Short mmCIF file of C-alpha atoms in Angstrom, two decimals:
data_model
loop_
_atom_site.label_atom_id
_atom_site.label_comp_id
_atom_site.label_asym_id
_atom_site.label_seq_id
_atom_site.Cartn_x
_atom_site.Cartn_y
_atom_site.Cartn_z
CA UNK A 1 81.28 -61.28 -4.93
CA UNK A 2 83.53 -64.13 -5.97
CA UNK A 3 87.12 -63.10 -6.11
CA UNK A 4 89.88 -64.50 -8.27
CA UNK A 5 89.75 -68.28 -7.99
CA UNK A 6 92.87 -70.38 -8.31
CA UNK A 7 93.28 -74.12 -8.28
CA UNK A 8 94.78 -76.17 -6.89
CA UNK A 9 95.70 -74.47 -3.62
CA UNK A 10 98.60 -76.82 -3.10
CA UNK A 11 100.47 -79.13 -5.42
CA UNK A 12 103.34 -81.45 -4.70
CA UNK A 13 104.85 -83.37 -7.56
CA UNK A 14 108.09 -84.92 -8.69
CA UNK A 15 110.49 -83.19 -10.99
CA UNK A 16 109.92 -83.84 -14.64
CA UNK A 17 106.16 -83.94 -14.28
CA UNK A 18 103.85 -81.50 -16.03
CA UNK A 19 102.12 -79.00 -13.76
CA UNK A 20 99.02 -77.01 -14.70
CA UNK A 21 97.80 -74.13 -12.58
CA UNK A 22 94.36 -72.66 -13.18
CA UNK A 23 92.82 -69.27 -12.68
CA UNK A 24 89.34 -67.84 -13.00
CA UNK A 25 89.41 -64.02 -12.96
CA UNK A 26 86.69 -61.84 -11.53
CA UNK A 27 83.80 -61.63 -13.97
CA UNK A 28 84.06 -58.51 -16.11
CA UNK A 29 87.78 -58.05 -15.56
CA UNK A 30 89.69 -57.88 -18.84
CA UNK A 31 93.27 -58.00 -17.55
CA UNK A 32 94.83 -61.09 -16.01
CA UNK A 33 98.25 -61.49 -14.46
CA UNK A 34 100.38 -64.43 -13.34
CA UNK A 35 102.96 -63.81 -10.59
CA UNK A 36 105.49 -66.00 -8.87
CA UNK A 37 106.54 -65.36 -5.27
CA UNK A 38 109.69 -66.78 -3.71
CA UNK A 39 111.76 -65.84 -0.69
CA UNK A 40 114.76 -65.13 -2.86
CA UNK A 41 113.18 -63.09 -5.65
CA UNK A 42 110.03 -61.67 -4.09
CA UNK A 43 106.99 -61.14 -6.31
CA UNK A 44 107.72 -61.43 -10.02
CA UNK A 45 105.31 -60.80 -12.87
CA UNK A 46 105.46 -63.72 -15.27
CA UNK A 47 102.91 -62.74 -17.91
CA UNK A 48 99.85 -60.65 -18.35
CA UNK A 49 96.88 -60.76 -20.68
CA UNK A 50 94.58 -58.00 -21.86
CA UNK A 51 91.32 -59.12 -23.44
CA UNK A 52 92.68 -62.70 -23.58
CA UNK A 53 95.76 -61.64 -25.55
CA UNK A 54 99.24 -61.97 -24.01
CA UNK A 55 100.66 -58.46 -23.77
CA UNK A 56 103.92 -58.97 -21.90
CA UNK A 57 105.53 -62.35 -21.31
CA UNK A 58 109.02 -61.04 -20.62
CA UNK A 59 108.88 -62.44 -17.11
CA UNK A 60 108.35 -66.03 -18.19
CA UNK A 61 111.53 -67.79 -17.04
CA UNK A 62 112.08 -70.13 -19.96
CA UNK A 63 110.42 -72.29 -22.55
CA UNK A 64 109.27 -74.74 -19.93
CA UNK A 65 106.66 -72.19 -18.89
CA UNK A 66 103.62 -71.42 -20.99
CA UNK A 67 100.37 -69.61 -20.31
CA UNK A 68 97.08 -69.51 -22.13
CA UNK A 69 93.83 -67.64 -21.84
CA UNK A 70 91.33 -69.33 -24.13
CA UNK A 71 88.45 -67.15 -22.94
CA UNK A 72 87.69 -64.27 -20.61
CA UNK A 73 86.94 -66.50 -17.65
CA UNK A 74 89.84 -68.94 -17.61
CA UNK A 75 93.61 -69.03 -17.78
CA UNK A 76 96.25 -71.69 -17.27
CA UNK A 77 99.94 -71.59 -16.43
CA UNK A 78 101.76 -74.75 -17.40
CA UNK A 79 105.24 -75.94 -16.48
CA UNK A 80 106.65 -78.83 -18.46
CA UNK A 81 108.93 -80.40 -17.36
CA UNK A 82 108.92 -79.10 -13.81
CA UNK A 83 112.11 -78.62 -11.78
CA UNK A 84 112.72 -78.16 -8.03
CA UNK A 85 113.65 -74.48 -8.59
CA UNK A 86 110.09 -73.89 -9.81
CA UNK A 87 108.85 -74.38 -6.25
CA UNK A 88 107.07 -71.17 -5.27
CA UNK A 89 103.67 -69.65 -4.67
CA UNK A 90 102.00 -68.71 -7.94
CA UNK A 91 99.42 -65.94 -7.81
CA UNK A 92 96.87 -64.95 -10.38
CA UNK A 93 95.39 -61.44 -10.35
CA UNK A 94 92.81 -59.63 -12.44
CA UNK A 95 91.71 -56.07 -12.96
CA UNK A 96 88.99 -54.27 -14.84
CA UNK A 97 91.26 -51.99 -16.80
CA UNK A 98 94.30 -49.73 -16.87
CA UNK A 99 93.04 -47.50 -14.07
CA UNK A 100 91.91 -50.26 -11.76
CA UNK A 101 93.74 -52.04 -8.95
CA UNK A 102 94.60 -55.70 -9.27
CA UNK A 103 92.75 -58.28 -7.20
CA UNK A 104 94.74 -61.35 -6.23
CA UNK A 105 93.72 -64.97 -5.83
CA UNK A 106 94.75 -67.11 -2.86
CA UNK A 107 97.67 -68.56 -4.80
CA UNK A 108 98.89 -72.05 -5.58
CA UNK A 109 101.72 -73.32 -3.41
CA UNK A 110 103.80 -75.52 -5.69
CA UNK A 111 106.46 -77.89 -4.43
CA UNK A 112 108.58 -79.82 -6.90
CA UNK A 113 110.49 -82.66 -5.28
CA UNK B 1 112.82 -49.32 -16.67
CA UNK B 2 110.76 -48.38 -13.70
CA UNK B 3 111.78 -49.94 -10.40
CA UNK B 4 110.55 -49.78 -6.82
CA UNK B 5 112.72 -49.74 -3.70
CA UNK B 6 111.58 -50.66 -0.24
CA UNK B 7 114.47 -49.93 2.04
CA UNK B 8 113.18 -51.65 5.15
CA UNK B 9 113.24 -55.39 4.62
CA UNK B 10 112.33 -56.35 8.14
CA UNK B 11 110.71 -54.15 10.82
CA UNK B 12 109.91 -55.15 14.38
CA UNK B 13 107.67 -52.91 16.49
CA UNK B 14 105.80 -53.10 19.74
CA UNK B 15 102.06 -52.58 19.79
CA UNK B 16 101.00 -48.90 19.79
CA UNK B 17 104.26 -47.82 18.14
CA UNK B 18 104.06 -45.67 15.05
CA UNK B 19 104.94 -47.14 11.67
CA UNK B 20 106.51 -45.67 8.58
CA UNK B 21 107.60 -47.88 5.68
CA UNK B 22 109.60 -46.33 2.89
CA UNK B 23 108.90 -46.70 -0.82
CA UNK B 24 110.69 -44.98 -3.68
CA UNK B 25 110.25 -45.42 -7.41
CA UNK B 26 112.88 -44.73 -9.97
CA UNK B 27 111.53 -42.17 -12.40
CA UNK B 28 108.71 -39.74 -12.83
CA UNK B 29 105.98 -39.08 -15.26
CA UNK B 30 102.44 -40.09 -14.51
CA UNK B 31 102.37 -43.02 -12.14
CA UNK B 32 99.78 -44.85 -10.10
CA UNK B 33 100.97 -46.02 -6.68
CA UNK B 34 99.73 -48.83 -4.48
CA UNK B 35 100.36 -50.50 -1.17
CA UNK B 36 99.36 -54.12 -0.79
CA UNK B 37 99.42 -56.23 2.37
CA UNK B 38 99.91 -59.99 2.59
CA UNK B 39 98.92 -61.58 5.89
CA UNK B 40 100.61 -64.90 6.71
CA UNK B 41 99.41 -67.60 4.35
CA UNK B 42 97.06 -65.31 2.48
CA UNK B 43 96.94 -63.48 -0.83
CA UNK B 44 97.82 -59.86 -1.44
CA UNK B 45 95.14 -57.35 -0.54
CA UNK B 46 94.98 -53.72 -1.56
CA UNK B 47 95.58 -51.31 1.34
CA UNK B 48 95.40 -48.05 -0.54
CA UNK B 49 96.13 -46.43 -3.88
CA UNK B 50 97.06 -43.06 -5.32
CA UNK B 51 96.05 -41.99 -8.80
CA UNK B 52 95.78 -38.20 -8.59
CA UNK B 53 94.54 -35.40 -6.36
CA UNK B 54 95.25 -35.14 -2.64
CA UNK B 55 98.73 -36.61 -2.11
CA UNK B 56 97.74 -37.88 1.33
CA UNK B 57 95.79 -41.06 0.78
CA UNK B 58 93.84 -42.87 3.47
CA UNK B 59 93.35 -46.61 3.20
CA UNK B 60 91.82 -49.41 5.18
CA UNK B 61 92.67 -50.34 8.77
CA UNK B 62 94.00 -46.90 9.67
CA UNK B 63 96.80 -46.85 7.13
CA UNK B 64 97.72 -43.80 5.10
CA UNK B 65 100.39 -42.93 2.57
CA UNK B 66 101.81 -39.67 1.29
CA UNK B 67 102.86 -39.16 -2.31
CA UNK B 68 105.80 -36.75 -2.58
CA UNK B 69 106.48 -36.25 -6.26
CA UNK B 70 109.75 -34.37 -5.78
CA UNK B 71 111.15 -37.28 -3.79
CA UNK B 72 109.63 -40.07 -5.92
CA UNK B 73 108.28 -41.46 -2.67
CA UNK B 74 105.09 -43.04 -1.39
CA UNK B 75 105.68 -43.92 2.24
CA UNK B 76 103.15 -45.91 4.24
CA UNK B 77 102.23 -44.80 7.75
CA UNK B 78 100.11 -45.86 10.67
CA UNK B 79 100.11 -43.93 13.96
CA UNK B 80 99.60 -46.95 16.23
CA UNK B 81 100.17 -50.52 15.08
CA UNK B 82 98.42 -53.61 16.39
CA UNK B 83 99.55 -57.20 16.63
CA UNK B 84 97.14 -57.99 13.78
CA UNK B 85 99.18 -55.73 11.47
CA UNK B 86 101.90 -58.38 11.38
CA UNK B 87 102.23 -59.05 7.66
CA UNK B 88 104.34 -58.34 4.62
CA UNK B 89 103.78 -55.00 2.90
CA UNK B 90 104.42 -54.39 -0.79
CA UNK B 91 104.68 -51.09 -2.57
CA UNK B 92 103.85 -51.11 -6.28
CA UNK B 93 103.93 -48.60 -9.10
CA UNK B 94 102.24 -48.62 -12.46
CA UNK B 95 103.59 -46.59 -15.33
CA UNK B 96 100.49 -45.00 -16.71
CA UNK B 97 101.53 -45.50 -20.28
CA UNK B 98 98.10 -45.79 -21.76
CA UNK B 99 96.87 -49.35 -22.22
CA UNK B 100 99.44 -51.01 -20.06
CA UNK B 101 98.40 -52.24 -16.64
CA UNK B 102 101.68 -53.72 -15.49
CA UNK B 103 102.57 -53.28 -11.84
CA UNK B 104 106.14 -53.21 -10.62
CA UNK B 105 106.39 -54.46 -7.06
CA UNK B 106 109.00 -53.73 -4.44
CA UNK B 107 110.65 -56.60 -2.62
CA UNK B 108 108.38 -56.21 0.37
CA UNK B 109 108.79 -55.27 4.03
CA UNK B 110 108.08 -57.87 6.65
CA UNK B 111 106.48 -56.24 9.70
CA UNK B 112 106.35 -58.09 13.00
CA UNK B 113 104.36 -56.44 15.79
CA UNK B 114 105.09 -57.71 19.27
CA UNK B 115 102.23 -57.72 21.78
#
């Protein structure tokens, strides 16, 4: 079975540039989560969707961050403009419902210079 | 709000030693509890989970965890660790508030097993 697929695996860009991270959840899963992992703050939930609708975006750091889920098989996390403090590993996870564990993608390692 | 505490930030053990990693959550009610493992450079993988029933839960790779409701704890154990267990371990709790599926993660425990 294909797991959660994230792209790109690595991204290095200069500050001020727009960054778009992509996620394809496991087919049939109706919940999707975006996390950020840093040494300083650990694993933080940024936003999660249920049936393509954003349910909780309280973890989104600021207006520079936005996330969309136009359909059940695709989500994006966008940072515009990017800043060096956004450097982190961004994970996407999906689950099949409230009683199901979350399955994580391999992450996108983002470096903002 | 619910929170999760992992008291051991960094643990170093020799192979064959026994392991116990602490995890406490902040308040009761119905909760689902998880342990995830993250091997170096990889994504988080589910080790084990507790939803209800037997409070002693067995997971993959010889790991187990015990849910003690009175102590708000869900400690992870393994009787004999291997070098390949070197990884970061995350405890997580979900408030089973109906439709929500939000996990609260602890800050993680980095385990280094010396051969």
